[in-house]
PDB file of C-alpha atoms in Angstrom:
ATOM      1  CA  MET A   1       0.000   0.002   0.000  1.00  0.00           C
ATOM      2  CA  LYS A   2       2.807   2.423   0.936  1.00  0.00           C
ATOM      3  CA  LYS A   3       4.598   1.603  -2.323  1.00  0.00           C
ATOM      4  CA  THR A   4       1.469   2.379  -4.374  1.00  0.00           C
ATOM      5  CA  VAL A   5       0.924   5.701  -2.588  1.00  0.00           C
ATOM      6  CA  LEU A   6       4.531   6.743  -3.199  1.00  0.00           C
ATOM      7  CA  ILE A   7       4.277   5.816  -6.887  1.00  0.00           C
ATOM      8  CA  TYR A   8       1.158   7.944  -7.370  1.00  0.00           C
ATOM      9  CA  LEU A   9       2.626  10.844  -5.415  1.00  0.00           C
ATOM     10  CA  CYS A  10       5.652  10.706  -7.726  1.00  0.00           C
ATOM     11  CA  LEU A  11       3.319  10.561 -10.732  1.00  0.00           C
ATOM     12  CA  LEU A  12       1.282  13.585  -9.616  1.00  0.00           C
ATOM     13  CA  PHE A  13       4.431  15.576  -8.832  1.00  0.00           C
ATOM     14  CA  GLY A  14       5.926  14.768 -12.242  1.00  0.00           C
ATOM     15  CA  ALA A  15       2.702  15.681 -14.071  1.00  0.00           C
ATOM     16  CA  THR A  16       2.450  18.942 -12.131  1.00  0.00           C
ATOM     17  CA  LEU A  17       6.036  19.877 -13.036  1.00  0.00           C
ATOM     18  CA  GLN A  18       5.241  19.164 -16.670  1.00  0.00           C
ATOM     19  CA  GLY A  19       2.144  21.379 -16.509  1.00  0.00           C
ATOM     20  CA  LEU A  20       4.122  24.207 -14.888  1.00  0.00           C
ATOM     21  CA  SER A  21       6.779  23.911 -17.571  1.00  0.00           C
ATOM     22  CA  MET A  22       4.232  24.252 -20.358  1.00  0.00           C
ATOM     23  CA  SER A  23       1.998  26.961 -18.893  1.00  0.00           C
ATOM     24  CA  LEU A  24       4.577  29.217 -17.224  1.00  0.00           C
ATOM     25  CA  PHE A  25       7.568  28.978 -19.539  1.00  0.00           C
ATOM     26  CA  LEU A  26       6.962  27.352 -22.934  1.00  0.00           C
ATOM     27  CA  PHE A  27       3.373  27.881 -24.139  1.00  0.00           C
ATOM     28  CA  PRO A  28       3.442  31.696 -23.700  1.00  0.00           C
ATOM     29  CA  HIS A  29       6.148  31.737 -26.394  1.00  0.00           C
ATOM     30  CA  SER A  30       4.292  29.087 -28.483  1.00  0.00           C
ATOM     31  CA  ILE A  31       7.199  26.694 -27.853  1.00  0.00           C
ATOM     32  CA  PRO A  32       5.996  23.074 -27.955  1.00  0.00           C
ATOM     33  CA  SER A  33       7.464  20.854 -25.247  1.00  0.00           C
ATOM     34  CA  GLY A  34       6.753  17.799 -27.381  1.00  0.00           C
ATOM     35  CA  GLY A  35       4.616  16.362 -30.156  1.00  0.00           C
ATOM     36  CA  ALA A  36       1.285  16.431 -28.329  1.00  0.00           C
ATOM     37  CA  ALA A  37       2.022  19.895 -26.969  1.00  0.00           C
ATOM     38  CA  GLY A  38       2.875  21.038 -30.489  1.00  0.00           C
ATOM     39  CA  LEU A  39      -0.450  19.734 -31.756  1.00  0.00           C
ATOM     40  CA  ALA A  40      -2.182  21.485 -28.837  1.00  0.00           C
ATOM     41  CA  ILE A  41      -0.531  24.797 -29.778  1.00  0.00           C
ATOM     42  CA  LEU A  42      -1.609  24.336 -33.407  1.00  0.00           C
ATOM     43  CA  MET A  43      -5.227  23.584 -32.392  1.00  0.00           C
ATOM     44  CA  ASN A  44      -5.177  26.652 -30.150  1.00  0.00           C
ATOM     45  CA  TYR A  45      -3.813  28.724 -33.028  1.00  0.00           C
ATOM     46  CA  TRP A  46      -6.190  27.372 -35.691  1.00  0.00           C
ATOM     47  CA  PHE A  47      -9.426  26.806 -33.753  1.00  0.00           C
ATOM     48  CA  GLY A  48      -9.052  28.937 -30.623  1.00  0.00           C
ATOM     49  CA  LEU A  49      -9.428  25.918 -28.327  1.00  0.00           C
ATOM     50  CA  SER A  50      -8.048  26.208 -24.814  1.00  0.00           C
ATOM     51  CA  LEU A  51      -4.569  24.746 -24.385  1.00  0.00           C
ATOM     52  CA  GLY A  52      -5.694  22.365 -21.626  1.00  0.00           C
ATOM     53  CA  PHE A  53      -8.544  20.932 -23.740  1.00  0.00           C
ATOM     54  CA  SER A  54      -6.303  20.754 -26.806  1.00  0.00           C
ATOM     55  CA  LEU A  55      -3.844  18.618 -24.838  1.00  0.00           C
ATOM     56  CA  TRP A  56      -6.622  16.128 -24.146  1.00  0.00           C
ATOM     57  CA  LEU A  57      -7.598  15.931 -27.829  1.00  0.00           C
ATOM     58  CA  ALA A  58      -3.988  15.479 -28.889  1.00  0.00           C
ATOM     59  CA  ASN A  59      -3.590  12.541 -26.499  1.00  0.00           C
ATOM     60  CA  ILE A  60      -6.768  10.527 -27.180  1.00  0.00           C
ATOM     61  CA  VAL A  61      -5.465   8.495 -30.132  1.00  0.00           C
ATOM     62  CA  PHE A  62      -2.161   7.709 -28.423  1.00  0.00           C
ATOM     63  CA  LEU A  63      -3.959   6.563 -25.274  1.00  0.00           C
ATOM     64  CA  LEU A  64      -5.923   4.024 -27.331  1.00  0.00           C
ATOM     65  CA  PHE A  65      -2.621   2.580 -28.593  1.00  0.00           C
ATOM     66  CA  ALA A  66      -1.273   2.592 -25.038  1.00  0.00           C
ATOM     67  CA  LEU A  67      -4.204   0.540 -23.748  1.00  0.00           C
ATOM     68  CA  LYS A  68      -3.479  -2.248 -26.219  1.00  0.00           C
ATOM     69  CA  TYR A  69       0.296  -2.269 -25.925  1.00  0.00           C
ATOM     70  CA  PHE A  70       1.087  -1.288 -22.331  1.00  0.00           C
ATOM     71  CA  GLY A  71      -1.963  -2.573 -20.469  1.00  0.00           C
ATOM     72  CA  TYR A  72      -4.567  -1.065 -18.153  1.00  0.00           C
ATOM     73  CA  THR A  73      -2.365  -0.027 -15.234  1.00  0.00           C
ATOM     74  CA  TRP A  74       0.112   1.942 -17.326  1.00  0.00           C
ATOM     75  CA  THR A  75      -2.691   3.524 -19.376  1.00  0.00           C
ATOM     76  CA  PHE A  76      -4.631   4.524 -16.246  1.00  0.00           C
ATOM     77  CA  ARG A  77      -1.531   6.175 -14.806  1.00  0.00           C
ATOM     78  CA  THR A  78      -0.921   7.975 -18.089  1.00  0.00           C
ATOM     79  CA  ILE A  79      -4.539   9.211 -18.194  1.00  0.00           C
ATOM     80  CA  LEU A  80      -4.094  10.504 -14.639  1.00  0.00           C
ATOM     81  CA  SER A  81      -0.881  12.181 -15.745  1.00  0.00           C
ATOM     82  CA  VAL A  82      -2.537  13.839 -18.759  1.00  0.00           C
ATOM     83  CA  ALA A  83      -5.496  14.947 -16.613  1.00  0.00           C
ATOM     84  CA  THR A  84      -3.195  16.491 -14.007  1.00  0.00           C
ATOM     85  CA  THR A  85      -1.035  18.246 -16.603  1.00  0.00           C
ATOM     86  CA  SER A  86      -4.068  19.541 -18.533  1.00  0.00           C
ATOM     87  CA  THR A  87      -5.660  20.845 -15.339  1.00  0.00           C
ATOM     88  CA  VAL A  88      -2.490  22.673 -14.308  1.00  0.00           C
ATOM     89  CA  VAL A  89      -2.177  24.194 -17.793  1.00  0.00           C
ATOM     90  CA  SER A  90      -5.834  25.244 -17.871  1.00  0.00           C
ATOM     91  CA  VAL A  91      -5.772  26.850 -14.418  1.00  0.00           C
ATOM     92  CA  ILE A  92      -2.512  28.724 -14.867  1.00  0.00           C
ATOM     93  CA  THR A  93      -3.108  29.934 -18.445  1.00  0.00           C
ATOM     94  CA  THR A  94      -6.608  31.223 -17.662  1.00  0.00           C
ATOM     95  CA  GLN A  95      -6.415  32.334 -14.026  1.00  0.00           C
ATOM     96  CA  ILE A  96      -2.853  33.293 -13.171  1.00  0.00           C
ATOM     97  CA  PRO A  97      -1.038  36.151 -14.962  1.00  0.00           C
ATOM     98  CA  HIS A  98       2.626  35.491 -15.616  1.00  0.00           C
ATOM     99  CA  HIS A  99       5.264  38.105 -16.433  1.00  0.00           C
ATOM    100  CA  HIS A 100       8.167  36.714 -18.413  1.00  0.00           C
ATOM    101  CA  VAL A 101      11.650  37.506 -17.225  1.00  0.00           C
ATOM    102  CA  HIS A 102      13.568  36.609 -20.397  1.00  0.00           C
ATOM    103  CA  MET A 103      13.202  34.168 -23.294  1.00  0.00           C
ATOM    104  CA  VAL A 104      16.402  32.293 -22.394  1.00  0.00           C
ATOM    105  CA  PHE A 105      15.356  32.095 -18.732  1.00  0.00           C
ATOM    106  CA  ASP A 106      11.951  30.696 -19.707  1.00  0.00           C
ATOM    107  CA  MET A 107      13.507  28.150 -22.060  1.00  0.00           C
ATOM    108  CA  VAL A 108      15.975  26.917 -19.441  1.00  0.00           C
ATOM    109  CA  CYS A 109      13.373  26.688 -16.671  1.00  0.00           C
ATOM    110  CA  GLY A 110      10.845  25.098 -19.010  1.00  0.00           C
ATOM    111  CA  SER A 111      13.355  22.479 -20.152  1.00  0.00           C
ATOM    112  CA  ILE A 112      14.396  21.615 -16.585  1.00  0.00           C
ATOM    113  CA  PHE A 113      10.838  21.361 -15.254  1.00  0.00           C
ATOM    114  CA  PHE A 114       9.705  19.340 -18.267  1.00  0.00           C
ATOM    115  CA  GLY A 115      12.672  16.958 -18.198  1.00  0.00           C
ATOM    116  CA  ILE A 116      12.342  16.231 -14.486  1.00  0.00           C
ATOM    117  CA  GLY A 117       8.569  15.868 -14.765  1.00  0.00           C
ATOM    118  CA  VAL A 118       8.605  13.400 -17.667  1.00  0.00           C
ATOM    119  CA  GLY A 119      11.535  11.509 -16.155  1.00  0.00           C
ATOM    120  CA  LEU A 120       9.593  11.009 -12.923  1.00  0.00           C
ATOM    121  CA  LEU A 121       6.497   9.911 -14.850  1.00  0.00           C
ATOM    122  CA  ILE A 122       8.454   7.223 -16.707  1.00  0.00           C
ATOM    123  CA  ARG A 123      10.019   6.042 -13.446  1.00  0.00           C
ATOM    124  CA  ALA A 124       6.530   5.867 -11.910  1.00  0.00           C
ATOM    125  CA  GLY A 125       5.330   3.548 -14.672  1.00  0.00           C
ATOM    126  CA  ALA A 126       3.435   6.143 -16.688  1.00  0.00           C
ATOM    127  CA  SER A 127       4.117   8.784 -19.313  1.00  0.00           C
ATOM    128  CA  SER A 128       3.182  12.325 -20.229  1.00  0.00           C
ATOM    129  CA  GLY A 129       1.083  10.928 -23.075  1.00  0.00           C
ATOM    130  CA  GLY A 130       1.364  12.058 -26.679  1.00  0.00           C
ATOM    131  CA  MET A 131       4.532  11.164 -28.549  1.00  0.00           C
ATOM    132  CA  VAL A 132       6.054   9.585 -25.433  1.00  0.00           C
ATOM    133  CA  ILE A 133       3.872   6.528 -26.105  1.00  0.00           C
ATOM    134  CA  PRO A 134       5.291   5.611 -29.555  1.00  0.00           C
ATOM    135  CA  ALA A 135       8.724   6.676 -28.289  1.00  0.00           C
ATOM    136  CA  LEU A 136       8.554   4.115 -25.487  1.00  0.00           C
ATOM    137  CA  MET A 137       7.340   1.449 -27.925  1.00  0.00           C
ATOM    138  CA  ILE A 138      10.342   2.065 -30.196  1.00  0.00           C
ATOM    139  CA  ALA A 139      12.742   2.333 -27.231  1.00  0.00           C
ATOM    140  CA  THR A 140      11.512  -1.034 -25.942  1.00  0.00           C
ATOM    141  CA  TYR A 141      12.155  -2.899 -29.193  1.00  0.00           C
ATOM    142  CA  LYS A 142      15.362  -1.124 -30.207  1.00  0.00           C
ATOM    143  CA  ASN A 143      16.827  -0.769 -26.699  1.00  0.00           C
ATOM    144  CA  TRP A 144      17.354   2.946 -27.299  1.00  0.00           C
ATOM    145  CA  SER A 145      17.050   5.716 -24.731  1.00  0.00           C
ATOM    146  CA  PRO A 146      13.466   7.083 -24.541  1.00  0.00           C
ATOM    147  CA  GLY A 147      14.628  10.700 -24.550  1.00  0.00           C
ATOM    148  CA  LYS A 148      16.495  10.460 -27.846  1.00  0.00           C
ATOM    149  CA  VAL A 149      13.620   8.623 -29.551  1.00  0.00           C
ATOM    150  CA  MET A 150      11.208  11.297 -28.309  1.00  0.00           C
ATOM    151  CA  MET A 151      13.357  14.030 -29.798  1.00  0.00           C
ATOM    152  CA  GLY A 152      13.413  12.347 -33.206  1.00  0.00           C
ATOM    153  CA  ILE A 153       9.643  11.863 -33.314  1.00  0.00           C
ATOM    154  CA  ASN A 154       8.939  15.393 -32.126  1.00  0.00           C
ATOM    155  CA  MET A 155      11.034  17.019 -34.844  1.00  0.00           C
ATOM    156  CA  MET A 156       8.266  16.715 -37.439  1.00  0.00           C
ATOM    157  CA  ILE A 157       5.749  18.401 -35.146  1.00  0.00           C
ATOM    158  CA  PHE A 158       8.234  21.163 -34.396  1.00  0.00           C
ATOM    159  CA  LEU A 159       8.798  21.810 -38.089  1.00  0.00           C
ATOM    160  CA  LEU A 160       5.040  22.015 -38.749  1.00  0.00           C
ATOM    161  CA  THR A 161       4.563  24.382 -35.809  1.00  0.00           C
ATOM    162  CA  GLY A 162       7.417  26.540 -37.047  1.00  0.00           C
ATOM    163  CA  LEU A 163       5.995  26.706 -40.579  1.00  0.00           C
ATOM    164  CA  VAL A 164       2.519  27.659 -39.347  1.00  0.00           C
ATOM    165  CA  ILE A 165       3.385  30.090 -36.537  1.00  0.00           C
ATOM    166  CA  ASP A 166       7.032  31.180 -36.627  1.00  0.00           C
ATOM    167  CA  TYR A 167      10.182  29.473 -37.905  1.00  0.00           C
ATOM    168  CA  LYS A 168      12.075  30.614 -34.790  1.00  0.00           C
ATOM    169  CA  ILE A 169       9.903  28.214 -32.787  1.00  0.00           C
ATOM    170  CA  VAL A 170      11.743  25.287 -34.362  1.00  0.00           C
ATOM    171  CA  VAL A 171      15.071  26.546 -33.031  1.00  0.00           C
ATOM    172  CA  TYR A 172      13.638  27.212 -29.568  1.00  0.00           C
ATOM    173  CA  ALA A 173      11.915  23.823 -29.463  1.00  0.00           C
ATOM    174  CA  ILE A 174      15.064  21.943 -30.514  1.00  0.00           C
ATOM    175  CA  VAL A 175      17.122  23.668 -27.814  1.00  0.00           C
ATOM    176  CA  CYS A 176      14.475  22.855 -25.179  1.00  0.00           C
ATOM    177  CA  GLN A 177      14.262  19.253 -26.363  1.00  0.00           C
ATOM    178  CA  PHE A 178      18.029  18.822 -26.238  1.00  0.00           C
ATOM    179  CA  PHE A 179      18.147  19.822 -22.575  1.00  0.00           C
ATOM    180  CA  SER A 180      14.918  18.159 -21.463  1.00  0.00           C
ATOM    181  CA  THR A 181      15.597  14.807 -23.182  1.00  0.00           C
ATOM    182  CA  ASN A 182      19.047  14.592 -21.585  1.00  0.00           C
ATOM    183  CA  ILE A 183      17.428  15.224 -18.189  1.00  0.00           C
ATOM    184  CA  ILE A 184      14.826  12.551 -18.965  1.00  0.00           C
ATOM    185  CA  ASP A 185      17.551  10.028 -19.831  1.00  0.00           C
ATOM    186  CA  PHE A 186      19.504  10.943 -16.687  1.00  0.00           C
ATOM    187  CA  ILE A 187      16.485  10.313 -14.445  1.00  0.00           C
ATOM    188  CA  TYR A 188      15.588   7.176 -16.420  1.00  0.00           C
ATOM    189  CA  GLU A 189      19.049   5.672 -15.843  1.00  0.00           C
ATOM    190  CA  LEU A 190      19.439   6.961 -12.291  1.00  0.00           C
ATOM    191  CA  ARG A 191      19.713   4.369  -9.515  1.00  0.00           C
ATOM    192  CA  PHE A 192      17.513   5.263  -6.556  1.00  0.00           C
ATOM    193  CA  ASN A 193      19.003   3.691  -3.439  1.00  0.00           C
ATOM    194  CA  ARG A 194      15.817   3.960  -1.394  1.00  0.00           C
ATOM    195  CA  LEU A 195      13.252   4.218  -4.171  1.00  0.00           C
ATOM    196  CA  LEU A 196      13.751   0.942  -5.974  1.00  0.00           C
ATOM    197  CA  PHE A 197       9.991   0.713  -6.628  1.00  0.00           C
ATOM    198  CA  LEU A 198      10.527   3.341  -9.352  1.00  0.00           C
ATOM    199  CA  SER A 199      11.685   0.724 -11.799  1.00  0.00           C
ATOM    200  CA  ALA A 200      10.956   2.519 -15.106  1.00  0.00           C
ATOM    201  CA  ASN A 201       9.124  -0.636 -16.243  1.00  0.00           C
ATOM    202  CA  TRP A 202       6.355   0.268 -18.688  1.00  0.00           C
ATOM    203  CA  ARG A 203       5.622  -3.090 -20.300  1.00  0.00           C
ATOM    204  CA  ARG A 204       2.164  -4.635 -19.958  1.00  0.00           C
ATOM    205  CA  ARG A 205       1.055  -4.980 -16.342  1.00  0.00           C
TER     206      ARG A 205
END
């Protein structure tokens, strides 16, 4: 019971960090933190949908794949992660004004928060949804690091976002992905002496 509580606390903390990264630092500059976030920004730009709701729409298809491949437990945790992140994004972007200090500062903070958040989610047996799901599938079969696979998949979404909104976004997104994916890989490979229950095992359970 204690192990389960700790896992879900880690999951909620990771999802909250991810939401803070998006809403406070990246989304205000239209910088996508990943593929699903990029699609959310595009839906917000094209259709005027809220960013929190757009995140849900961008994740639905991937969650259906997750249910078949990863099983019910992993998918439930991922749904909880997406719900937490979307709620944080919705509340902060609509209710809390945020004054930006500097673009570079926002990019660095956004990358750190996002990398730690997603890393903790993977260690807790979940994901941030979106492109993390196919990235984990590829990483499983090829024995590659999840962070690097995520960066490769997200590049196409970044290019589309840059073409539609602003080409500079591609540069910003790549820089953020470079830092955040390295943080994700660091947390993924980290050995927790007292938190061995965070096994980073996402196969069917």
